[in-house]
Amino acid sequence: MNNSGSDAVMVEDLEKRFGRFVAVDKISFAVKKGEVFGLLGPNGAGKSTTIRMLCGIIAPTSGYGRVAGHDIFSEPEAIKHAIGYMSQKFSLYEDMTPYENIRFYLGVYEVPQEAWKERIEWVLDMARLQDVRYRITRELPPGWRQRLALGCALLHRPEILFLDEPTSGVDPITRRSFWEFINTLAAQGVTVFVTTHYMDEARNCQRLVMINEGKIAAMGSPSEIIAEVFPCRPEADLSDVFIHLMARRGE
Amino acid sequence: MPGYANNPPRNSHFPQAEVPAVHLQDVSKHFGSIEAVNHVSFHVVGGSIVGLVGSDGAGKSTLLRMIAAMVRPSSGTIQIHGLDAASHKTGIKPLIGYMPQRFGLYLDLTVEENIEFFMDVFGVFGAERAKRKERYLGFSNLLPFIDRLAGALSGGMKQKLGLACVLAHEPKVLILDEPTNGVDPVSRQEFWGILGQMRQEGMAILISTAYLDEGEQCDQLVLMHKSRVLEVATPEAVQSHYSSLEEAMIHRIQEVDEGLMHEQFGL
Amino acid sequence: MNPVIIKAIARKEFYHLVRDFRSMYLAFMIPLLLILMFGYALSLDVDSVRTVVVDHDKTEVSRDFVRKLNASSYFEITHHLNDSSTAVRYLDQGLTTMAIVIPPEWTEDLKADRTASLQVLIDGSDPNFAGISRGYITAFVEAYNRDRLISFLNRKGMEVIKPPVDGRIRVWFNEDLDSRNFIVPGIIAIIIMIVGAMLTSLVIAREYENGTMETIRSLPVGGGELLLGKAIPYFLIALIDVLVAVFMGQVLFGVVMKSSFSLLVLASTIYISVALSLGLLISIATKSQLVANQMAILITFLPSLLLSNFVFPVGNMPRIFQLLTCIIPATYFIDILNGIYLRGLGIAHLWPSYLVLVGMLIVLSNIGFALLRREGM
């Protein structure tokens, strides 16, 4: 690691335009190492664009940013090796078995061959998929596929884990165990960056950024944000804040 | 195997004593040797919202599909306003509006053409047609986007359009299978606003959801797990002494499968 | 069957059609291109054979022979060359199709009553064309021989004798042997298969792929209503295409029907319906647009083109293919169209083919309907 201090992710005046449309409008924030950090906003607010820039998938239009010590303009490939990314679509090959999916990602992330056996067992244990390692992924329940996708994103032991709406459409029980696992990872020093528009997920984050129409609407810990937006309403929760901040938008 | 099958659900008192809009009696569904729905009984009266909550793979979608007359129950009876769902399939379709989990709108049709298709099928023409279009697209705040292709709508707007479409023939029973998945809180609030309005007008609404803040807005909750109904009660009664509905639900489910938490998907 | 619902489905399907550029292209551009392509470029006739002549003899007689050759509409003499090797080079480079070499002393041989040989070289790379060229030149030489014989006898003061057998060949049904007369009916059959079966093979698969099949199933829409509603827009387009093809055949190529137009419309209506049921059946069975499209090409378009007696004569095919042609709808439709276009036959002669098509329609639509019912429609 180089001298990027204690920030796992840091962006300044980050901007992305598609033609004349400004998807992300000069945002700045920083994520500390080992933090669970949430990026919140309604559909189409620029969440996905932001996370895709941070993961080195698309290039920003202007601004400055470092992820895991690497520049997001000049070193996108180095970033991809340092991070794990799991999207809401789980990016698994549904016609392959969990075992085959894991092997594929080991190859893609260039994990040394000698470590494969150990990593495969580790992921299958962690995701509790030992019994179904040779079943077709499509046949597994959504919660199990989610654990497999998470396992695949962690195969190369990334410093930062990016989760793009990770628990869309899974039941509360699965969601809870998912977050327990995420918190364990964070305790071990992995930085977790989550986008979501579910407030019960946002409550699991230590700090949040709320964006709307490409701009930052609020930033801070959940309680700080609530206190800032509704100073006189102690009973207000994050949903109230979200709806208050996001209600007026031109679709 | 816990003995929940013989434990009749605690039916609390419903406000009205008329024929319930939806009545399920001992309904089961098997797919081969797999039991998807196991001896389920409850009912829904007009002017109420009943929420179906529980673990993934508990059988919620199968149950809703049976009520919407999409699949036949293996045993038991489902009545919609006194009509048997299995034998009066065509008779009950006008009575119900069903929005499946992955509700398919025609993405190459505009907002207006989508709702018009639903009205065409149900034979809604003339002055009534214009009135309903205005009303239900208005409810969903979609009137400004009437000429936009459905494919160009955001996720939340698509779901609201779906709701407008299934409401357009003014059904008496509304069946919604996880309609707010992937929808942001602002659109979800609008969505539930429409449901509240429909409840006031006397519609019977049956909705499944993975989000328990939505569960709190229901009049009754049906808690399902592993193909069985564990409990039918008001959200307050389900929560009882627990700190949140989620907490209460997880405890109930844990009671059922002691230590098997998370592994309850029926391998 | 509720007409209101059928109309609702048909209207929706029409929107899909006009919004989808590829479908529109397939529905209107491809038929036009096919007519023009087959009508102009792929004509199976040989109008005139490009010919070069090497005349080593250089007498009055040989020049007269060449003049006669050029005067006939079957040959077009492009070059007069000085030696055979140049003629061979012309053939090699594809500059000409036929080379005729008249040897020295040709006239002398003729006059001396010896057989005067004539060398004819034909480019055989296109066997069909080579065969026709060969037929033309053989006929021409025979006619030349006969003329010479007659004028010889006349000069000797003998009576003009008639050849013992004069085969008077008259081609029936297509007097000019114009293959366009034959191509137009074939084109119509293929266009209907493209528009009818290939386009409709996508429509139900599309509902499955987009998840809208569940929506349809939740509505009071029956299987028959769904199939009929979906078929209507494509039926109309296919019918328009047929009329355009008939019109273009008449205006551009002068192909005129000999018997009634209403018989043609009736046959087209039935055949379009067969194609539509086949396309819908494929769509229901595959549930995937990609697979459906491949299947449609494989089991509707290609057999209609290859096995329907249109491009390749069925009589020359192995027995197994001859049997296959019996189950291809296009065979019967082309049979009817040939009857209408070339032979001027009426329903009295054509009814068996009509009947077979109606039978196919009933079978195919019932299978499709049953498949949908099994899906819970």
PDB file of C-alpha atoms in Angstrom, chain C residues 92-347:
ATOM      1  CA  ASP C  92     -10.526 -18.816 -69.466  1.00  0.00           C
ATOM      2  CA  GLN C  93     -11.021 -15.239 -68.426  1.00  0.00           C
ATOM      3  CA  GLY C  94     -14.780 -15.532 -68.605  1.00  0.00           C
ATOM      4  CA  LEU C  95     -14.997 -12.890 -71.347  1.00  0.00           C
ATOM      5  CA  THR C  96     -17.185 -15.163 -73.406  1.00  0.00           C
ATOM      6  CA  THR C  97     -19.336 -18.253 -72.926  1.00  0.00           C
ATOM      7  CA  MET C  98     -18.844 -19.910 -76.275  1.00  0.00           C
ATOM      8  CA  ALA C  99     -16.129 -19.962 -78.921  1.00  0.00           C
ATOM      9  CA  ILE C 100     -16.738 -21.198 -82.469  1.00  0.00           C
ATOM     10  CA  VAL C 101     -13.729 -22.115 -84.559  1.00  0.00           C
ATOM     11  CA  ILE C 102     -14.187 -22.545 -88.307  1.00  0.00           C
ATOM     12  CA  PRO C 103     -11.198 -24.508 -89.620  1.00  0.00           C
ATOM     13  CA  PRO C 104      -9.380 -23.678 -92.879  1.00  0.00           C
ATOM     14  CA  GLU C 105     -10.725 -25.456 -95.926  1.00  0.00           C
ATOM     15  CA  TRP C 106     -14.139 -25.626 -94.308  1.00  0.00           C
ATOM     16  CA  THR C 107     -15.900 -24.454 -97.464  1.00  0.00           C
ATOM     17  CA  GLU C 108     -13.847 -26.816 -99.563  1.00  0.00           C
ATOM     18  CA  ASP C 109     -14.860 -29.747 -97.405  1.00  0.00           C
ATOM     19  CA  LEU C 110     -18.474 -28.692 -97.624  1.00  0.00           C
ATOM     20  CA  LYS C 111     -18.379 -28.430-101.378  1.00  0.00           C
ATOM     21  CA  ALA C 112     -16.524 -31.700-101.746  1.00  0.00           C
ATOM     22  CA  ASP C 113     -19.237 -33.434 -99.772  1.00  0.00           C
ATOM     23  CA  ARG C 114     -16.831 -34.305 -96.984  1.00  0.00           C
ATOM     24  CA  THR C 115     -17.979 -33.725 -93.462  1.00  0.00           C
ATOM     25  CA  ALA C 116     -16.914 -30.221 -92.572  1.00  0.00           C
ATOM     26  CA  SER C 117     -16.225 -30.086 -88.883  1.00  0.00           C
ATOM     27  CA  LEU C 118     -16.882 -27.101 -86.717  1.00  0.00           C
ATOM     28  CA  GLN C 119     -15.227 -26.669 -83.342  1.00  0.00           C
ATOM     29  CA  VAL C 120     -17.445 -25.342 -80.545  1.00  0.00           C
ATOM     30  CA  LEU C 121     -16.040 -24.601 -77.102  1.00  0.00           C
ATOM     31  CA  ILE C 122     -18.475 -23.962 -74.245  1.00  0.00           C
ATOM     32  CA  ASP C 123     -17.737 -22.665 -70.768  1.00  0.00           C
ATOM     33  CA  GLY C 124     -19.041 -25.466 -68.529  1.00  0.00           C
ATOM     34  CA  SER C 125     -18.605 -23.748 -65.171  1.00  0.00           C
ATOM     35  CA  ASP C 126     -22.356 -23.170 -65.019  1.00  0.00           C
ATOM     36  CA  PRO C 127     -23.748 -26.546 -66.144  1.00  0.00           C
ATOM     37  CA  ASN C 128     -27.261 -25.208 -66.540  1.00  0.00           C
ATOM     38  CA  PHE C 129     -26.142 -22.400 -68.788  1.00  0.00           C
ATOM     39  CA  ALA C 130     -23.708 -24.651 -70.682  1.00  0.00           C
ATOM     40  CA  GLY C 131     -26.469 -27.162 -71.353  1.00  0.00           C
ATOM     41  CA  ILE C 132     -28.751 -24.499 -72.730  1.00  0.00           C
ATOM     42  CA  SER C 133     -25.960 -23.033 -74.903  1.00  0.00           C
ATOM     43  CA  ARG C 134     -25.213 -26.472 -76.230  1.00  0.00           C
ATOM     44  CA  GLY C 135     -28.851 -27.010 -77.088  1.00  0.00           C
ATOM     45  CA  TYR C 136     -28.948 -23.702 -78.952  1.00  0.00           C
ATOM     46  CA  ILE C 137     -25.876 -24.365 -81.055  1.00  0.00           C
ATOM     47  CA  THR C 138     -26.896 -27.947 -81.848  1.00  0.00           C
ATOM     48  CA  ALA C 139     -30.277 -26.763 -83.037  1.00  0.00           C
ATOM     49  CA  PHE C 140     -28.666 -24.018 -85.028  1.00  0.00           C
ATOM     50  CA  VAL C 141     -26.251 -26.391 -86.807  1.00  0.00           C
ATOM     51  CA  GLU C 142     -29.081 -28.804 -87.613  1.00  0.00           C
ATOM     52  CA  ALA C 143     -31.141 -26.039 -89.120  1.00  0.00           C
ATOM     53  CA  TYR C 144     -28.154 -24.887 -91.133  1.00  0.00           C
ATOM     54  CA  ASN C 145     -27.628 -28.413 -92.448  1.00  0.00           C
ATOM     55  CA  ARG C 146     -31.242 -28.723 -93.489  1.00  0.00           C
ATOM     56  CA  ASP C 147     -31.198 -25.376 -95.256  1.00  0.00           C
ATOM     57  CA  ARG C 148     -28.072 -26.324 -97.155  1.00  0.00           C
ATOM     58  CA  LEU C 149     -29.568 -29.645 -98.162  1.00  0.00           C
ATOM     59  CA  ILE C 150     -32.735 -28.049 -99.402  1.00  0.00           C
ATOM     60  CA  SER C 151     -30.933 -25.371-101.392  1.00  0.00           C
ATOM     61  CA  PHE C 152     -28.614 -28.040-102.830  1.00  0.00           C
ATOM     62  CA  LEU C 153     -31.568 -30.114-103.994  1.00  0.00           C
ATOM     63  CA  ASN C 154     -33.249 -27.040-105.389  1.00  0.00           C
ATOM     64  CA  ARG C 155     -30.189 -26.138-107.344  1.00  0.00           C
ATOM     65  CA  LYS C 156     -30.167 -29.631-108.796  1.00  0.00           C
ATOM     66  CA  GLY C 157     -33.727 -28.925-109.943  1.00  0.00           C
ATOM     67  CA  MET C 158     -35.221 -31.466-107.633  1.00  0.00           C
ATOM     68  CA  GLU C 159     -38.394 -30.899-105.724  1.00  0.00           C
ATOM     69  CA  VAL C 160     -38.158 -29.556-102.311  1.00  0.00           C
ATOM     70  CA  ILE C 161     -38.474 -32.612-100.250  1.00  0.00           C
ATOM     71  CA  LYS C 162     -39.898 -32.428 -96.828  1.00  0.00           C
ATOM     72  CA  PRO C 163     -38.029 -33.957 -93.974  1.00  0.00           C
ATOM     73  CA  PRO C 164     -39.629 -37.305 -93.085  1.00  0.00           C
ATOM     74  CA  VAL C 165     -40.427 -36.298 -89.536  1.00  0.00           C
ATOM     75  CA  ASP C 166     -40.952 -32.731 -88.618  1.00  0.00           C
ATOM     76  CA  GLY C 167     -41.146 -32.531 -84.875  1.00  0.00           C
ATOM     77  CA  ARG C 168     -43.291 -29.530 -84.128  1.00  0.00           C
ATOM     78  CA  ILE C 169     -42.630 -28.786 -80.539  1.00  0.00           C
ATOM     79  CA  ARG C 170     -45.028 -26.518 -78.755  1.00  0.00           C
ATOM     80  CA  VAL C 171     -44.567 -25.715 -75.131  1.00  0.00           C
ATOM     81  CA  TRP C 172     -47.776 -25.668 -73.228  1.00  0.00           C
ATOM     82  CA  PHE C 173     -48.676 -23.610 -70.163  1.00  0.00           C
ATOM     83  CA  ASN C 174     -45.689 -21.327 -70.539  1.00  0.00           C
ATOM     84  CA  GLU C 175     -45.395 -20.697 -74.252  1.00  0.00           C
ATOM     85  CA  ASP C 176     -42.371 -18.431 -74.070  1.00  0.00           C
ATOM     86  CA  LEU C 177     -40.610 -20.811 -71.688  1.00  0.00           C
ATOM     87  CA  ASP C 178     -40.184 -17.709 -69.603  1.00  0.00           C
ATOM     88  CA  SER C 179     -39.033 -18.760 -66.167  1.00  0.00           C
ATOM     89  CA  ARG C 180     -40.475 -15.595 -64.683  1.00  0.00           C
ATOM     90  CA  ASN C 181     -43.897 -17.067 -65.163  1.00  0.00           C
ATOM     91  CA  PHE C 182     -42.753 -19.814 -62.917  1.00  0.00           C
ATOM     92  CA  ILE C 183     -40.831 -17.665 -60.474  1.00  0.00           C
ATOM     93  CA  VAL C 184     -43.611 -15.305 -59.470  1.00  0.00           C
ATOM     94  CA  PRO C 185     -45.763 -18.032 -57.855  1.00  0.00           C
ATOM     95  CA  GLY C 186     -42.692 -19.429 -56.088  1.00  0.00           C
ATOM     96  CA  ILE C 187     -41.786 -15.983 -54.780  1.00  0.00           C
ATOM     97  CA  ILE C 188     -45.259 -15.480 -53.385  1.00  0.00           C
ATOM     98  CA  ALA C 189     -45.028 -18.788 -51.536  1.00  0.00           C
ATOM     99  CA  ILE C 190     -41.687 -17.849 -50.014  1.00  0.00           C
ATOM    100  CA  ILE C 191     -42.729 -14.345 -49.043  1.00  0.00           C
ATOM    101  CA  ILE C 192     -45.707 -15.729 -47.185  1.00  0.00           C
ATOM    102  CA  MET C 193     -43.479 -18.130 -45.295  1.00  0.00           C
ATOM    103  CA  ILE C 194     -41.117 -15.305 -44.318  1.00  0.00           C
ATOM    104  CA  VAL C 195     -43.815 -12.909 -43.213  1.00  0.00           C
ATOM    105  CA  GLY C 196     -46.177 -15.528 -41.882  1.00  0.00           C
ATOM    106  CA  ALA C 197     -43.980 -18.041 -40.150  1.00  0.00           C
ATOM    107  CA  MET C 198     -40.696 -16.269 -39.445  1.00  0.00           C
ATOM    108  CA  LEU C 199     -42.291 -13.131 -38.029  1.00  0.00           C
ATOM    109  CA  THR C 200     -44.920 -14.908 -35.984  1.00  0.00           C
ATOM    110  CA  SER C 201     -42.413 -17.405 -34.631  1.00  0.00           C
ATOM    111  CA  LEU C 202     -41.177 -14.497 -32.505  1.00  0.00           C
ATOM    112  CA  VAL C 203     -44.424 -13.236 -31.061  1.00  0.00           C
ATOM    113  CA  ILE C 204     -45.246 -15.695 -28.298  1.00  0.00           C
ATOM    114  CA  ALA C 205     -41.595 -16.350 -27.488  1.00  0.00           C
ATOM    115  CA  ARG C 206     -41.337 -12.593 -26.965  1.00  0.00           C
ATOM    116  CA  GLU C 207     -44.100 -12.698 -24.361  1.00  0.00           C
ATOM    117  CA  TYR C 208     -42.287 -15.441 -22.496  1.00  0.00           C
ATOM    118  CA  GLU C 209     -38.940 -13.673 -22.666  1.00  0.00           C
ATOM    119  CA  ASN C 210     -40.312 -10.363 -21.452  1.00  0.00           C
ATOM    120  CA  GLY C 211     -42.298 -11.961 -18.650  1.00  0.00           C
ATOM    121  CA  THR C 212     -45.546 -10.661 -20.116  1.00  0.00           C
ATOM    122  CA  MET C 213     -46.911 -14.188 -20.589  1.00  0.00           C
ATOM    123  CA  GLU C 214     -47.682 -14.221 -16.868  1.00  0.00           C
ATOM    124  CA  THR C 215     -49.555 -10.949 -17.354  1.00  0.00           C
ATOM    125  CA  ILE C 216     -51.541 -12.395 -20.250  1.00  0.00           C
ATOM    126  CA  ARG C 217     -52.355 -15.478 -18.228  1.00  0.00           C
ATOM    127  CA  SER C 218     -53.656 -13.346 -15.375  1.00  0.00           C
ATOM    128  CA  LEU C 219     -56.124 -11.707 -17.755  1.00  0.00           C
ATOM    129  CA  PRO C 220     -59.336 -13.285 -19.019  1.00  0.00           C
ATOM    130  CA  VAL C 221     -57.666 -14.113 -22.338  1.00  0.00           C
ATOM    131  CA  GLY C 222     -58.200 -17.581 -23.809  1.00  0.00           C
ATOM    132  CA  GLY C 223     -55.666 -19.494 -25.882  1.00  0.00           C
ATOM    133  CA  GLY C 224     -57.720 -19.180 -29.043  1.00  0.00           C
ATOM    134  CA  GLU C 225     -58.198 -15.465 -28.532  1.00  0.00           C
ATOM    135  CA  LEU C 226     -54.476 -14.993 -27.987  1.00  0.00           C
ATOM    136  CA  LEU C 227     -53.531 -16.928 -31.127  1.00  0.00           C
ATOM    137  CA  LEU C 228     -56.135 -15.270 -33.297  1.00  0.00           C
ATOM    138  CA  GLY C 229     -55.397 -11.777 -32.009  1.00  0.00           C
ATOM    139  CA  LYS C 230     -51.695 -12.237 -32.602  1.00  0.00           C
ATOM    140  CA  ALA C 231     -52.230 -13.659 -36.079  1.00  0.00           C
ATOM    141  CA  ILE C 232     -54.431 -10.867 -37.430  1.00  0.00           C
ATOM    142  CA  PRO C 233     -51.814  -8.128 -38.017  1.00  0.00           C
ATOM    143  CA  TYR C 234     -49.459 -10.589 -39.660  1.00  0.00           C
ATOM    144  CA  PHE C 235     -52.260 -11.996 -41.773  1.00  0.00           C
ATOM    145  CA  LEU C 236     -53.005  -8.547 -43.151  1.00  0.00           C
ATOM    146  CA  ILE C 237     -49.348  -7.821 -43.856  1.00  0.00           C
ATOM    147  CA  ALA C 238     -48.882 -11.143 -45.630  1.00  0.00           C
ATOM    148  CA  LEU C 239     -51.962 -10.491 -47.746  1.00  0.00           C
ATOM    149  CA  ILE C 240     -50.677  -7.041 -48.675  1.00  0.00           C
ATOM    150  CA  ASP C 241     -47.350  -8.603 -49.627  1.00  0.00           C
ATOM    151  CA  VAL C 242     -49.115 -11.113 -51.864  1.00  0.00           C
ATOM    152  CA  LEU C 243     -51.029  -8.393 -53.645  1.00  0.00           C
ATOM    153  CA  VAL C 244     -47.852  -6.355 -54.091  1.00  0.00           C
ATOM    154  CA  ALA C 245     -46.079  -9.410 -55.503  1.00  0.00           C
ATOM    155  CA  VAL C 246     -48.916 -10.122 -57.929  1.00  0.00           C
ATOM    156  CA  PHE C 247     -49.012  -6.501 -58.991  1.00  0.00           C
ATOM    157  CA  MET C 248     -45.259  -6.263 -59.464  1.00  0.00           C
ATOM    158  CA  GLY C 249     -45.211  -9.538 -61.344  1.00  0.00           C
ATOM    159  CA  GLN C 250     -47.731  -8.119 -63.733  1.00  0.00           C
ATOM    160  CA  VAL C 251     -46.281  -4.636 -64.157  1.00  0.00           C
ATOM    161  CA  LEU C 252     -42.567  -5.381 -64.092  1.00  0.00           C
ATOM    162  CA  PHE C 253     -42.441  -8.818 -65.629  1.00  0.00           C
ATOM    163  CA  GLY C 254     -45.692  -9.063 -67.497  1.00  0.00           C
ATOM    164  CA  VAL C 255     -46.723 -12.206 -65.661  1.00  0.00           C
ATOM    165  CA  VAL C 256     -50.474 -12.401 -65.976  1.00  0.00           C
ATOM    166  CA  MET C 257     -52.846 -14.792 -64.277  1.00  0.00           C
ATOM    167  CA  LYS C 258     -54.836 -17.040 -66.518  1.00  0.00           C
ATOM    168  CA  SER C 259     -57.633 -17.900 -64.187  1.00  0.00           C
ATOM    169  CA  SER C 260     -59.497 -16.058 -61.501  1.00  0.00           C
ATOM    170  CA  PHE C 261     -58.036 -13.616 -59.028  1.00  0.00           C
ATOM    171  CA  SER C 262     -60.464 -14.719 -56.345  1.00  0.00           C
ATOM    172  CA  LEU C 263     -59.039 -18.248 -56.491  1.00  0.00           C
ATOM    173  CA  LEU C 264     -55.614 -16.757 -55.842  1.00  0.00           C
ATOM    174  CA  VAL C 265     -56.883 -14.755 -52.871  1.00  0.00           C
ATOM    175  CA  LEU C 266     -58.600 -17.831 -51.473  1.00  0.00           C
ATOM    176  CA  ALA C 267     -55.454 -19.936 -51.826  1.00  0.00           C
ATOM    177  CA  SER C 268     -53.317 -17.193 -50.297  1.00  0.00           C
ATOM    178  CA  THR C 269     -55.698 -16.812 -47.365  1.00  0.00           C
ATOM    179  CA  ILE C 270     -55.508 -20.485 -46.539  1.00  0.00           C
ATOM    180  CA  TYR C 271     -51.776 -20.720 -47.097  1.00  0.00           C
ATOM    181  CA  ILE C 272     -51.097 -17.602 -44.993  1.00  0.00           C
ATOM    182  CA  SER C 273     -53.135 -19.149 -42.203  1.00  0.00           C
ATOM    183  CA  VAL C 274     -51.083 -22.335 -42.449  1.00  0.00           C
ATOM    184  CA  ALA C 275     -47.867 -20.307 -42.254  1.00  0.00           C
ATOM    185  CA  LEU C 276     -49.176 -18.320 -39.277  1.00  0.00           C
ATOM    186  CA  SER C 277     -50.186 -21.424 -37.342  1.00  0.00           C
ATOM    187  CA  LEU C 278     -46.812 -22.964 -38.054  1.00  0.00           C
ATOM    188  CA  GLY C 279     -45.014 -19.829 -36.825  1.00  0.00           C
ATOM    189  CA  LEU C 280     -47.147 -19.559 -33.693  1.00  0.00           C
ATOM    190  CA  LEU C 281     -46.688 -23.255 -32.991  1.00  0.00           C
ATOM    191  CA  ILE C 282     -42.912 -22.862 -33.180  1.00  0.00           C
ATOM    192  CA  SER C 283     -43.144 -19.854 -30.908  1.00  0.00           C
ATOM    193  CA  ILE C 284     -45.166 -21.644 -28.246  1.00  0.00           C
ATOM    194  CA  ALA C 285     -42.950 -24.697 -28.358  1.00  0.00           C
ATOM    195  CA  THR C 286     -39.590 -22.909 -28.153  1.00  0.00           C
ATOM    196  CA  LYS C 287     -40.388 -19.937 -25.874  1.00  0.00           C
ATOM    197  CA  SER C 288     -37.199 -18.288 -27.053  1.00  0.00           C
ATOM    198  CA  GLN C 289     -36.967 -15.804 -29.899  1.00  0.00           C
ATOM    199  CA  LEU C 290     -33.526 -16.961 -30.952  1.00  0.00           C
ATOM    200  CA  VAL C 291     -34.394 -20.651 -31.093  1.00  0.00           C
ATOM    201  CA  ALA C 292     -37.756 -19.887 -32.673  1.00  0.00           C
ATOM    202  CA  ASN C 293     -36.138 -17.891 -35.423  1.00  0.00           C
ATOM    203  CA  GLN C 294     -33.619 -20.626 -36.200  1.00  0.00           C
ATOM    204  CA  MET C 295     -36.376 -23.223 -36.193  1.00  0.00           C
ATOM    205  CA  ALA C 296     -38.509 -21.102 -38.476  1.00  0.00           C
ATOM    206  CA  ILE C 297     -35.717 -20.776 -41.006  1.00  0.00           C
ATOM    207  CA  LEU C 298     -34.983 -24.480 -40.808  1.00  0.00           C
ATOM    208  CA  ILE C 299     -38.478 -25.883 -40.997  1.00  0.00           C
ATOM    209  CA  THR C 300     -40.407 -23.283 -42.932  1.00  0.00           C
ATOM    210  CA  PHE C 301     -38.263 -21.064 -45.103  1.00  0.00           C
ATOM    211  CA  LEU C 302     -35.610 -23.466 -46.393  1.00  0.00           C
ATOM    212  CA  PRO C 303     -37.947 -26.343 -47.299  1.00  0.00           C
ATOM    213  CA  SER C 304     -40.265 -23.898 -49.051  1.00  0.00           C
ATOM    214  CA  LEU C 305     -37.357 -22.664 -51.099  1.00  0.00           C
ATOM    215  CA  LEU C 306     -35.591 -25.958 -51.759  1.00  0.00           C
ATOM    216  CA  LEU C 307     -38.171 -28.708 -51.690  1.00  0.00           C
ATOM    217  CA  SER C 308     -41.261 -27.112 -53.120  1.00  0.00           C
ATOM    218  CA  ASN C 309     -40.488 -27.743 -56.797  1.00  0.00           C
ATOM    219  CA  PHE C 310     -39.726 -24.057 -57.122  1.00  0.00           C
ATOM    220  CA  VAL C 311     -35.982 -23.746 -57.601  1.00  0.00           C
ATOM    221  CA  PHE C 312     -35.092 -27.420 -57.888  1.00  0.00           C
ATOM    222  CA  PRO C 313     -37.292 -29.891 -59.694  1.00  0.00           C
ATOM    223  CA  VAL C 314     -38.537 -32.484 -57.244  1.00  0.00           C
ATOM    224  CA  GLY C 315     -38.478 -35.176 -59.941  1.00  0.00           C
ATOM    225  CA  ASN C 316     -34.665 -35.233 -59.847  1.00  0.00           C
ATOM    226  CA  MET C 317     -34.438 -35.595 -56.065  1.00  0.00           C
ATOM    227  CA  PRO C 318     -33.789 -38.773 -54.089  1.00  0.00           C
ATOM    228  CA  ARG C 319     -36.927 -40.596 -53.035  1.00  0.00           C
ATOM    229  CA  ILE C 320     -36.733 -39.507 -49.416  1.00  0.00           C
ATOM    230  CA  PHE C 321     -36.814 -35.836 -50.429  1.00  0.00           C
ATOM    231  CA  GLN C 322     -39.663 -36.496 -52.801  1.00  0.00           C
ATOM    232  CA  LEU C 323     -41.627 -37.879 -49.862  1.00  0.00           C
ATOM    233  CA  LEU C 324     -40.655 -34.862 -47.756  1.00  0.00           C
ATOM    234  CA  THR C 325     -42.088 -32.478 -50.326  1.00  0.00           C
ATOM    235  CA  CYS C 326     -45.492 -34.013 -49.678  1.00  0.00           C
ATOM    236  CA  ILE C 327     -45.629 -32.544 -46.180  1.00  0.00           C
ATOM    237  CA  ILE C 328     -44.467 -29.075 -47.173  1.00  0.00           C
ATOM    238  CA  PRO C 329     -47.339 -26.626 -47.471  1.00  0.00           C
ATOM    239  CA  ALA C 330     -45.538 -24.608 -50.142  1.00  0.00           C
ATOM    240  CA  THR C 331     -45.691 -27.594 -52.513  1.00  0.00           C
ATOM    241  CA  TYR C 332     -49.469 -27.428 -52.593  1.00  0.00           C
ATOM    242  CA  PHE C 333     -49.634 -23.670 -52.703  1.00  0.00           C
ATOM    243  CA  ILE C 334     -47.190 -23.481 -55.619  1.00  0.00           C
ATOM    244  CA  ASP C 335     -49.176 -26.204 -57.309  1.00  0.00           C
ATOM    245  CA  ILE C 336     -52.325 -24.082 -57.017  1.00  0.00           C
ATOM    246  CA  LEU C 337     -50.542 -20.931 -58.166  1.00  0.00           C
ATOM    247  CA  ASN C 338     -49.053 -22.679 -61.174  1.00  0.00           C
ATOM    248  CA  GLY C 339     -52.519 -23.873 -62.006  1.00  0.00           C
ATOM    249  CA  ILE C 340     -53.850 -20.351 -61.753  1.00  0.00           C
ATOM    250  CA  TYR C 341     -50.959 -18.591 -63.457  1.00  0.00           C
ATOM    251  CA  LEU C 342     -49.881 -21.016 -66.141  1.00  0.00           C
ATOM    252  CA  ARG C 343     -52.653 -23.468 -66.859  1.00  0.00           C
ATOM    253  CA  GLY C 344     -55.739 -21.421 -66.280  1.00  0.00           C
ATOM    254  CA  LEU C 345     -57.252 -24.159 -64.160  1.00  0.00           C
ATOM    255  CA  GLY C 346     -60.311 -23.663 -62.020  1.00  0.00           C
ATOM    256  CA  ILE C 347     -61.379 -25.003 -58.667  1.00  0.00           C
TER     257      ILE C 347
END
